[in-house]
Coordinates of C-alpha atoms in Angstrom, one line a residue:
M94 CA 4.3 -24.8 -11.3
S95 CA 7.9 -25.0 -10.2
D96 CA 9.0 -22.4 -12.8
M97 CA 6.8 -19.8 -11.1
T98 CA 8.4 -17.6 -8.5
I99 CA 6.7 -17.7 -5.1
L100 CA 5.4 -14.2 -5.8
E101 CA 3.8 -15.4 -9.1
Q102 CA 2.2 -18.3 -7.3
W103 CA 0.8 -16.0 -4.6
R104 CA -0.6 -13.6 -7.2
S105 CA -2.1 -16.4 -9.3
I106 CA -4.1 -17.4 -6.2
A107 CA -4.8 -14.0 -4.8
Y108 CA -5.8 -12.4 -8.1
N109 CA -7.3 -15.4 -9.8
Q110 CA -10.1 -14.1 -12.0
N111 CA -11.7 -17.5 -12.4
A112 CA -11.8 -18.4 -8.7
D113 CA -15.0 -19.0 -6.9
K114 CA -16.0 -15.5 -5.6
N115 CA -16.8 -16.8 -2.1
K116 CA -13.6 -18.7 -1.9
L117 CA -11.6 -15.7 -3.0
Q118 CA -13.4 -13.5 -0.5
R119 CA -12.5 -16.0 2.3
F120 CA -8.9 -16.1 1.1
W121 CA -8.7 -12.3 1.4
A122 CA -10.6 -12.0 4.7
N123 CA -8.2 -14.6 6.1
Y124 CA -5.2 -12.8 4.6
F125 CA -6.3 -9.3 5.9
N126 CA -6.5 -10.8 9.4
I127 CA -3.0 -12.2 9.2
E128 CA -1.7 -9.0 7.7
K129 CA -3.3 -6.9 10.5
N130 CA -1.7 -9.2 13.0
I131 CA 1.8 -8.8 11.5
Y132 CA 1.4 -5.0 11.3
E133 CA 0.3 -4.9 15.0
Q134 CA 3.6 -6.5 15.9
L135 CA 5.7 -4.4 13.5
L136 CA 4.2 -1.1 14.7
E137 CA 4.8 -2.0 18.4
N138 CA 8.5 -1.5 17.6
P139 CA 8.5 0.8 14.6
D140 CA 12.2 1.5 14.7
E141 CA 13.4 -2.1 15.0
T142 CA 14.5 -3.5 11.7
V143 CA 13.0 -7.0 11.3
S144 CA 15.1 -9.0 8.8
G145 CA 15.8 -12.6 7.9
T146 CA 15.1 -15.0 5.1
V147 CA 11.5 -15.2 3.8
K148 CA 11.3 -18.6 5.6
E149 CA 12.5 -17.2 8.9
L150 CA 10.1 -14.3 8.8
A151 CA 7.2 -16.7 8.0
E152 CA 8.2 -18.8 11.0
K153 CA 8.6 -15.6 13.2
Y154 CA 5.0 -14.6 12.4
G155 CA 3.6 -18.2 12.3
Q156 CA 2.7 -18.1 8.6
D157 CA 3.5 -20.2 5.6
V158 CA 6.0 -18.9 3.1
M159 CA 3.4 -18.1 0.5
T160 CA 1.4 -15.9 2.9
M161 CA 4.7 -14.2 4.0
V162 CA 5.4 -13.5 0.3
G163 CA 2.0 -11.9 0.0
F164 CA 2.8 -9.7 3.0
L165 CA 6.2 -8.7 1.5
D166 CA 4.4 -7.9 -1.7
G167 CA 2.1 -5.6 0.2
I168 CA 4.6 -3.7 2.3
N169 CA 7.3 -3.4 -0.4
D170 CA 6.3 0.1 -1.5
S171 CA 6.6 1.3 2.1
L172 CA 10.1 0.0 2.7
K173 CA 13.2 2.1 3.0
V174 CA 15.0 -0.4 0.9
P175 CA 12.6 -2.5 -1.2
N176 CA 13.1 -6.3 -1.2
P177 CA 13.7 -8.3 -4.5
I178 CA 10.2 -9.6 -4.4
E179 CA 10.0 -10.6 -8.1
T180 CA 12.9 -13.0 -7.8
M181 CA 13.0 -14.1 -4.1
D182 CA 12.6 -17.6 -2.8
E183 CA 12.3 -18.8 0.7
D184 CA 16.0 -18.4 1.4
T185 CA 16.2 -14.8 0.2
K186 CA 17.3 -12.3 2.9
V187 CA 14.6 -9.7 3.3
N188 CA 13.9 -6.8 5.6
L189 CA 10.8 -5.0 6.9
A190 CA 12.5 -1.6 7.7
F191 CA 9.6 0.6 6.7
D192 CA 9.2 4.3 6.3
K193 CA 6.5 5.2 8.8
E194 CA 4.9 8.0 6.8
A195 CA 5.0 6.1 3.5
L196 CA 3.4 3.0 5.2
Y197 CA 0.6 5.1 6.8
K198 CA -0.1 6.8 3.5
N199 CA -0.1 3.5 1.6
M200 CA -2.6 2.1 4.1
V201 CA -4.8 5.1 3.5
D202 CA -4.4 4.7 -0.3
A203 CA -5.4 1.1 0.0
K204 CA -8.5 2.3 1.9
A205 CA -7.4 -0.2 4.6
D206 CA -9.0 1.6 7.6
W207 CA -8.4 -1.5 9.8
L208 CA -4.7 -0.9 9.3
Y209 CA -4.3 2.9 9.4
N210 CA -6.6 3.0 12.4
L211 CA -4.6 0.4 14.4
P212 CA -4.0 1.7 18.0
Q213 CA -0.3 1.2 17.5
W214 CA -0.2 4.3 15.3
D215 CA -1.2 6.5 18.2
K216 CA 2.2 5.9 19.8
I217 CA 4.0 6.8 16.5
F218 CA 2.1 9.8 15.3
T219 CA 0.0 12.5 17.0
E220 CA -3.7 12.9 15.9
E221 CA -2.6 16.0 14.0
T222 CA 0.2 14.2 12.1
K223 CA -2.2 11.3 11.2
K224 CA -4.7 13.8 9.9
T225 CA -2.1 15.6 7.8
L226 CA -0.7 12.4 6.3
Y227 CA -4.3 11.3 5.6
M228 CA -5.2 14.5 3.8
E229 CA -1.9 14.6 1.9
Q230 CA -2.5 11.0 0.6
K231 CA -6.2 11.7 -0.3
K232 CA -5.2 14.9 -2.1
S233 CA -2.4 13.2 -4.1
G234 CA -5.0 10.9 -5.6
T235 CA -7.3 13.7 -6.7
V236 CA -7.0 15.1 -10.2
V237 CA -7.6 18.8 -10.3
K238 CA -9.1 19.8 -13.6
P239 CA -7.6 23.0 -15.0
H240 CA -10.0 25.9 -15.5
K241 CA -11.4 25.9 -19.0
V242 CA -11.0 29.3 -20.7
G243 CA -14.3 30.5 -22.4
R244 CA -14.2 32.0 -25.9
N245 CA -15.1 35.5 -24.6
D246 CA -12.9 35.4 -21.5
P247 CA -9.8 37.6 -21.4
C248 CA -6.9 35.6 -22.8
P249 CA -4.7 34.0 -20.1
C250 CA -1.6 35.1 -22.0
G251 CA -2.2 38.6 -20.6
S252 CA -2.6 40.4 -23.9
G253 CA -5.9 42.0 -22.8
K254 CA -7.7 40.6 -25.8
K255 CA -10.6 38.1 -25.7
Y256 CA -9.4 34.6 -25.9
K257 CA -11.2 34.0 -29.3
H258 CA -9.3 36.8 -30.9
C259 CA -5.9 35.8 -29.4
C260 CA -4.5 32.4 -28.4
G261 CA -7.9 30.7 -29.0
R262 CA -7.8 31.2 -32.8

């Protein structure tokens, strides 16, 4: 076990395929609660850069190191400067300086409505901005299928011929 990084330990528990479903559900329910609590605090002062060792941040938010690592794993894509989460241990210096728009969009992407609907966001973004970010994120995940050209349609190359007699041959 000691060869595993803290992140690997966290992931082996959080994404354990063989775990008892109820146990895993409880694990995540508990984790989401903790995560929400940390985000509430972070979003109160969105421009303050919280930093310290993994252990110091765990203590600051009243969590164990493993849970803090889970949080760091979750927020990493939203940070201005990502933390070395793959290799960190409890003494690694990390920061939580997040990009507000990226964080909001990543919460939308994760379908975490309990996070992107936190009241703290109202002091950061207007309703309009929130709506725009929400739509941008939702659209970015949508694959738009290109229009299929029919055999008898005019050729998209602009020759004026039917597709089947032109580029469709």
